[in-house]
PDB file of C-alpha atoms in Angstrom:
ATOM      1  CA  UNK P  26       0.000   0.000   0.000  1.00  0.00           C
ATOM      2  CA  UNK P  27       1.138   3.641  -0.743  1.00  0.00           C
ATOM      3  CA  UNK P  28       2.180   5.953   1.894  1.00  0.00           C
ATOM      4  CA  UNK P  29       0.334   9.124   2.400  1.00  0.00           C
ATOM      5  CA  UNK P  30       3.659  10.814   0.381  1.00  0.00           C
ATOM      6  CA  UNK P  31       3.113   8.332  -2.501  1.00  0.00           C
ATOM      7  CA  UNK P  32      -0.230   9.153  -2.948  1.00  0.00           C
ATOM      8  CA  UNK P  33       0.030  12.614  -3.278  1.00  0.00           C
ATOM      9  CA  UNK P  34       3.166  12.229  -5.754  1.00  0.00           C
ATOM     10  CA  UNK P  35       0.780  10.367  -7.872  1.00  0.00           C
ATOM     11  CA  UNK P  36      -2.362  13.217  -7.283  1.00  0.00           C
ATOM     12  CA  UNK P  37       0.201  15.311  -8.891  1.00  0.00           C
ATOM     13  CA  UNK P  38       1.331  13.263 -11.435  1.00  0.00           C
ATOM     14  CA  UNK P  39       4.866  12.886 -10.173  1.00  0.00           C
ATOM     15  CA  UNK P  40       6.790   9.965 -11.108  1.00  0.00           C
ATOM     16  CA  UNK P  41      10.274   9.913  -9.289  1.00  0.00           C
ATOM     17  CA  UNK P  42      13.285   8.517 -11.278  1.00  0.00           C
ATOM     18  CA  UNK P  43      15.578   6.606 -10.228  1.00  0.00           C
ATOM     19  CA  UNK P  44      17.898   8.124  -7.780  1.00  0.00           C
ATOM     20  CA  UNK P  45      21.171   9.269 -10.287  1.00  0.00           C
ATOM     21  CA  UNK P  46      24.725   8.170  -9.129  1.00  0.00           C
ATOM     22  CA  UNK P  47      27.435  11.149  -8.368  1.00  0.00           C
ATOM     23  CA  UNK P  48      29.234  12.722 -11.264  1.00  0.00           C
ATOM     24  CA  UNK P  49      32.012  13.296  -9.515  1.00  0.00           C
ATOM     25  CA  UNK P  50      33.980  12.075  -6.046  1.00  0.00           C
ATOM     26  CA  UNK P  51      30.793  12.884  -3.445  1.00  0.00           C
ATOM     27  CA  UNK P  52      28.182  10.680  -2.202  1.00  0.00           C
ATOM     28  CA  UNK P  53      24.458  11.336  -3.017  1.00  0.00           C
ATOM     29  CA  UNK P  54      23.730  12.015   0.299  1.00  0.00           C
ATOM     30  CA  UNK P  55      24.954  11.844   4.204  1.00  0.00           C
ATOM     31  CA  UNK P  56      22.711  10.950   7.156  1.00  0.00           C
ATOM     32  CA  UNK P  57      23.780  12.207  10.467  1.00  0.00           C
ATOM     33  CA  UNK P  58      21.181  11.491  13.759  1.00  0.00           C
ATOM     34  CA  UNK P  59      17.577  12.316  12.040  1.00  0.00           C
ATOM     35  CA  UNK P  60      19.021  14.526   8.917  1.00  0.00           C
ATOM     36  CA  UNK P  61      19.264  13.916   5.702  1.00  0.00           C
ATOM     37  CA  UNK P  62      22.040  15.896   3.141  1.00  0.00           C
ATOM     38  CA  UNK P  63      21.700  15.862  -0.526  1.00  0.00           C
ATOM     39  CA  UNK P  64      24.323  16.480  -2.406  1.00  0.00           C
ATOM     40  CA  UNK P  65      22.750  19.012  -5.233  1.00  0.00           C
ATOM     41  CA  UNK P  66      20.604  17.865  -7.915  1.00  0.00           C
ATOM     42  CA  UNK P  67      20.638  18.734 -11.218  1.00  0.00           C
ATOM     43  CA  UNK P  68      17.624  19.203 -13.697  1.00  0.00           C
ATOM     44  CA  UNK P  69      18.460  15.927 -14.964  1.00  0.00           C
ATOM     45  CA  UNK P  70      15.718  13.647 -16.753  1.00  0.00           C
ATOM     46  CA  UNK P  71      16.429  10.097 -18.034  1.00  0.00           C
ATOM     47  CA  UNK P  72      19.929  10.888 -18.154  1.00  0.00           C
ATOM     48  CA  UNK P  73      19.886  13.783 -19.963  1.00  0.00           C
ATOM     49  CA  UNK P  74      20.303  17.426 -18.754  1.00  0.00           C
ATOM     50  CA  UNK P  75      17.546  19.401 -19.437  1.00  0.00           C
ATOM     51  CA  UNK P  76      18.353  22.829 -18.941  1.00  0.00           C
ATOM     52  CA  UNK P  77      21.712  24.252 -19.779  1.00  0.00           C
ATOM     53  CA  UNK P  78      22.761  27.848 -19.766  1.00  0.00           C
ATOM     54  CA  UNK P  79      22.669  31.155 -18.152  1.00  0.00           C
ATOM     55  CA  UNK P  80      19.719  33.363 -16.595  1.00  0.00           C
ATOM     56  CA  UNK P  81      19.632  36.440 -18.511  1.00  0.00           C
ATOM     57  CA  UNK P  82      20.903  35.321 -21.160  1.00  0.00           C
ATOM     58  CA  UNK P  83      19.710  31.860 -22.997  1.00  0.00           C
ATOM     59  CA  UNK P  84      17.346  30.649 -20.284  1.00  0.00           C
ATOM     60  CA  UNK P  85      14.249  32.026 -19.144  1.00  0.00           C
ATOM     61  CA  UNK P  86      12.723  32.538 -16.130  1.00  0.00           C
ATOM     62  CA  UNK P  87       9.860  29.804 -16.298  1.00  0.00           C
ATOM     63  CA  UNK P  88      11.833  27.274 -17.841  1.00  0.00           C
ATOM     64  CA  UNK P  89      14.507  28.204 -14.800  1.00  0.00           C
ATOM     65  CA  UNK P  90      11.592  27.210 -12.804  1.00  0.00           C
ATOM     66  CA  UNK P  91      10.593  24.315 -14.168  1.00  0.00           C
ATOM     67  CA  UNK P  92      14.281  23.073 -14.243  1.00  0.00           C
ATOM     68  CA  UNK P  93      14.421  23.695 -10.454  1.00  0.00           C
ATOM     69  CA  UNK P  94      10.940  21.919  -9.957  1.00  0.00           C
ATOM     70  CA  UNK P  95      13.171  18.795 -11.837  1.00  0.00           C
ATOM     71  CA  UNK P  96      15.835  19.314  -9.289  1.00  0.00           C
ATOM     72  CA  UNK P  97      13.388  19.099  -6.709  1.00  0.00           C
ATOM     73  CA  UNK P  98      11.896  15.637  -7.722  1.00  0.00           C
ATOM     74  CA  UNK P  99      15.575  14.580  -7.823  1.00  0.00           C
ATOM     75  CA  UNK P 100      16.216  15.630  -4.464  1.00  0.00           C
ATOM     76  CA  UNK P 101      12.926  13.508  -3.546  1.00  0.00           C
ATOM     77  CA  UNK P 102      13.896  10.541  -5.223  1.00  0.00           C
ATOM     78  CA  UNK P 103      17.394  10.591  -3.660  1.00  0.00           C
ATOM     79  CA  UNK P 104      15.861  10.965  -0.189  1.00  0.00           C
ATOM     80  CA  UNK P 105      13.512   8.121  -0.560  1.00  0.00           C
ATOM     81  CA  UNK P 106      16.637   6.405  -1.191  1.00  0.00           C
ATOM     82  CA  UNK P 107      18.280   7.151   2.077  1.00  0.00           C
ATOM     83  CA  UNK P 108      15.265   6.685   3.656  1.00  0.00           C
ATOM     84  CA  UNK P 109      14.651   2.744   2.905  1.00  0.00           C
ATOM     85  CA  UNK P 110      12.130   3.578  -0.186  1.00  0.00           C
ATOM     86  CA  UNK P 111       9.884   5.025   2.737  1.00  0.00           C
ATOM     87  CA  UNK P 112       9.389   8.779   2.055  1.00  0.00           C
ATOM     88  CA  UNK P 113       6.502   8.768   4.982  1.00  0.00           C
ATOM     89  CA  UNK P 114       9.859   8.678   7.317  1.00  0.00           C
ATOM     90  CA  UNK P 115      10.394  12.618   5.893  1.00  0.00           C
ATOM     91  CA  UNK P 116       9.279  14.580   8.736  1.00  0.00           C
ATOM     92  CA  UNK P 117       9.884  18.339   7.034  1.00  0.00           C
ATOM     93  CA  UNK P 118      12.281  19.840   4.674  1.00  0.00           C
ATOM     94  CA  UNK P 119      14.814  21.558   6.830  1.00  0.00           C
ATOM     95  CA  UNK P 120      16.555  23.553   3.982  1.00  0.00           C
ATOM     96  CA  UNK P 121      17.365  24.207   0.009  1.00  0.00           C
ATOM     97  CA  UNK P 122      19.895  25.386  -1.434  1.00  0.00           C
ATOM     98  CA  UNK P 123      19.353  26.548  -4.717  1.00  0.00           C
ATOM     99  CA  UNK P 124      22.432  27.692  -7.586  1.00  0.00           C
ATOM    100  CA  UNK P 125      21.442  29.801 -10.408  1.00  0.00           C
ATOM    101  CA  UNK P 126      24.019  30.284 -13.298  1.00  0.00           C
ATOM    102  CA  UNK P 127      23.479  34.223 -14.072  1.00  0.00           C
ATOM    103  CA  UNK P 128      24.873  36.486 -15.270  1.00  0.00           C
ATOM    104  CA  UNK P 129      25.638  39.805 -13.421  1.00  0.00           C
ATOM    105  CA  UNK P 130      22.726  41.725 -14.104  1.00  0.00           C
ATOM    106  CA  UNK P 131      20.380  38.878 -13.606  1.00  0.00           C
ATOM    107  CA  UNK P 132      18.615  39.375  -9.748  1.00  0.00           C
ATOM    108  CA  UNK P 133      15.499  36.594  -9.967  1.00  0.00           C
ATOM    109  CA  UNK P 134      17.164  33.965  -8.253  1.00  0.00           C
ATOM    110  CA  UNK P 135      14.424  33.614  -6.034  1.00  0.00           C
ATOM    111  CA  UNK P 136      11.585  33.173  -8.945  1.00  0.00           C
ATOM    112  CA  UNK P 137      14.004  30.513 -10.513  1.00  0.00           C
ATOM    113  CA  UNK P 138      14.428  29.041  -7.168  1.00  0.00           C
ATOM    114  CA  UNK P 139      10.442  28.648  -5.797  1.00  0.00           C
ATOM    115  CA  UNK P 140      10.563  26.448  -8.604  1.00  0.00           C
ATOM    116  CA  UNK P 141      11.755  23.648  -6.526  1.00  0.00           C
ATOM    117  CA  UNK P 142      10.022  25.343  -3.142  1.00  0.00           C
ATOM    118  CA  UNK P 143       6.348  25.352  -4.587  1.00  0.00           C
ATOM    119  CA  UNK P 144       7.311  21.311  -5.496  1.00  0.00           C
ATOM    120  CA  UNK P 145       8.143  20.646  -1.760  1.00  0.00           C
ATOM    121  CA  UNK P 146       5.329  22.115  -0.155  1.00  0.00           C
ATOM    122  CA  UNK P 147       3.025  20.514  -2.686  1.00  0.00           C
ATOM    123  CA  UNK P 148       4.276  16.775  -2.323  1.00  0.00           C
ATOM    124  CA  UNK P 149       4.789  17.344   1.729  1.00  0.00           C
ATOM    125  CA  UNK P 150       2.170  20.511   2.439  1.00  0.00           C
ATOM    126  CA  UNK P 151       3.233  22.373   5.833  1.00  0.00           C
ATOM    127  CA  UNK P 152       6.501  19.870   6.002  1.00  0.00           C
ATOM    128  CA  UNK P 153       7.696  21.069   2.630  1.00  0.00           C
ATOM    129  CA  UNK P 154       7.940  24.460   4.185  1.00  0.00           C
ATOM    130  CA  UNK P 155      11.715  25.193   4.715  1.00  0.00           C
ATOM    131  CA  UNK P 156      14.693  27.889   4.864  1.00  0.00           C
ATOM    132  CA  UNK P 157      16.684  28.639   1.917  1.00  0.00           C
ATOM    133  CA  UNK P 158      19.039  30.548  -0.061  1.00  0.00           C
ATOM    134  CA  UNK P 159      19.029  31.235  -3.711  1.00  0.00           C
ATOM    135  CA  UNK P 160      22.441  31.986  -5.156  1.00  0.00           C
ATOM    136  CA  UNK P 161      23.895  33.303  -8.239  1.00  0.00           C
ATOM    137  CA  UNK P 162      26.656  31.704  -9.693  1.00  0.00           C
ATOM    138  CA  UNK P 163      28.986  32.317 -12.947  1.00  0.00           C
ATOM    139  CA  UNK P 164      28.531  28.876 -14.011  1.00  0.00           C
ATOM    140  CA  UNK P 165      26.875  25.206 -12.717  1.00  0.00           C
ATOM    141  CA  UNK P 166      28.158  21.261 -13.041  1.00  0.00           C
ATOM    142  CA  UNK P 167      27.450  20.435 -17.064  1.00  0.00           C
ATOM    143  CA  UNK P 168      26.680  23.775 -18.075  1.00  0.00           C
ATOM    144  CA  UNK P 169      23.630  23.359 -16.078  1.00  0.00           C
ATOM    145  CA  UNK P 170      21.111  26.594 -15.457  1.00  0.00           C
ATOM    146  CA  UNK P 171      19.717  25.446 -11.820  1.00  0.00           C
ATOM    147  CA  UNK P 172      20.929  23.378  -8.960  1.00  0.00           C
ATOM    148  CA  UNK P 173      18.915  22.634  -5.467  1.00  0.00           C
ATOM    149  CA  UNK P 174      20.449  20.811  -2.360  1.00  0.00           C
ATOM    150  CA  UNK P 175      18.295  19.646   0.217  1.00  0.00           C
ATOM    151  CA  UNK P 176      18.441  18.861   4.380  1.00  0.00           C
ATOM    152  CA  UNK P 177      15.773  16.856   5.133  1.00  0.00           C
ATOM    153  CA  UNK P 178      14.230  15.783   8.374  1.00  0.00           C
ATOM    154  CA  UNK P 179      13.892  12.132   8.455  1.00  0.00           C
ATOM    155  CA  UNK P 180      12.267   9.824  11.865  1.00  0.00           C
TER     156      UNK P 180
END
């Protein structure tokens, strides 16, 4: 039977992939006592990166967004994983981190960002709501547009 965080992935019509390995010498995530670490996400979809560029320049705002919303669902899928495929063990969303590749006129970072913030409160309502920081940067892992990291609270 589906857990009440299932069922409300599938109400929205989220599918979670499977969790990606590390492109690089990390680990996907780190548990320490009840939290949960993971490493940043990219707005990666069977395989393939699906937003690439800079803010201000080649990407827009919305599809920034929607990229970040991606990153989210990653961040989800990697958590079930550290959480025994039991995402009812989630207790809140502590904190994102979200990376922005701008350029230095671009200041939207946060519209780019609740991208992946709207996703979390949707799939875990009141739990999903968190602290965060959205961050400009000069450039992102493969060319990327958006990153998001994620603490999680897990029981």
């Amino acid at each position: 039977m589906a857990g009440k965080v299932e069922s409300q992935l599938k109400t929205l019509g989220i599918t979670l992939p499977e969790a990606l390995s590390p492109v690089a010498n990390y680990v996907p995530f780190v548990k320490t006592g009840n939290l949960v670490f993971v490493s940043g996400q990219l707005p990666m979809k069977d395989g393939t990166l699906q937003s690439k560029g800079l803010l201000g320049a080649d990407v827009s705002v919305a599809d920034a967004a929607a990229a970040a919303r991606l990153c989210a669902i990653n961040l989800i899928a990697q958590a079930k994983v550290a959480c025994g495929g039991d995402l009812d063990r989630i207790k809140r969303v502590v904190k994102l981190t979200g990376f922005v590749a701008s350029g230095p006129n671009f200041t939207d970072h946060p519209k780019v960002v609740n991208g992946a913030s709207d996703t979390m409160v949707e799939v875990f309502g009141d739990a999903g709501r968190h602290a965060r920081a959205a961050v400009g940067s000069s450039s992102l892992p493969l060319g990327a547009a958006v990153e998001v990291e994620a603490i999680f609270e897990i029981t």
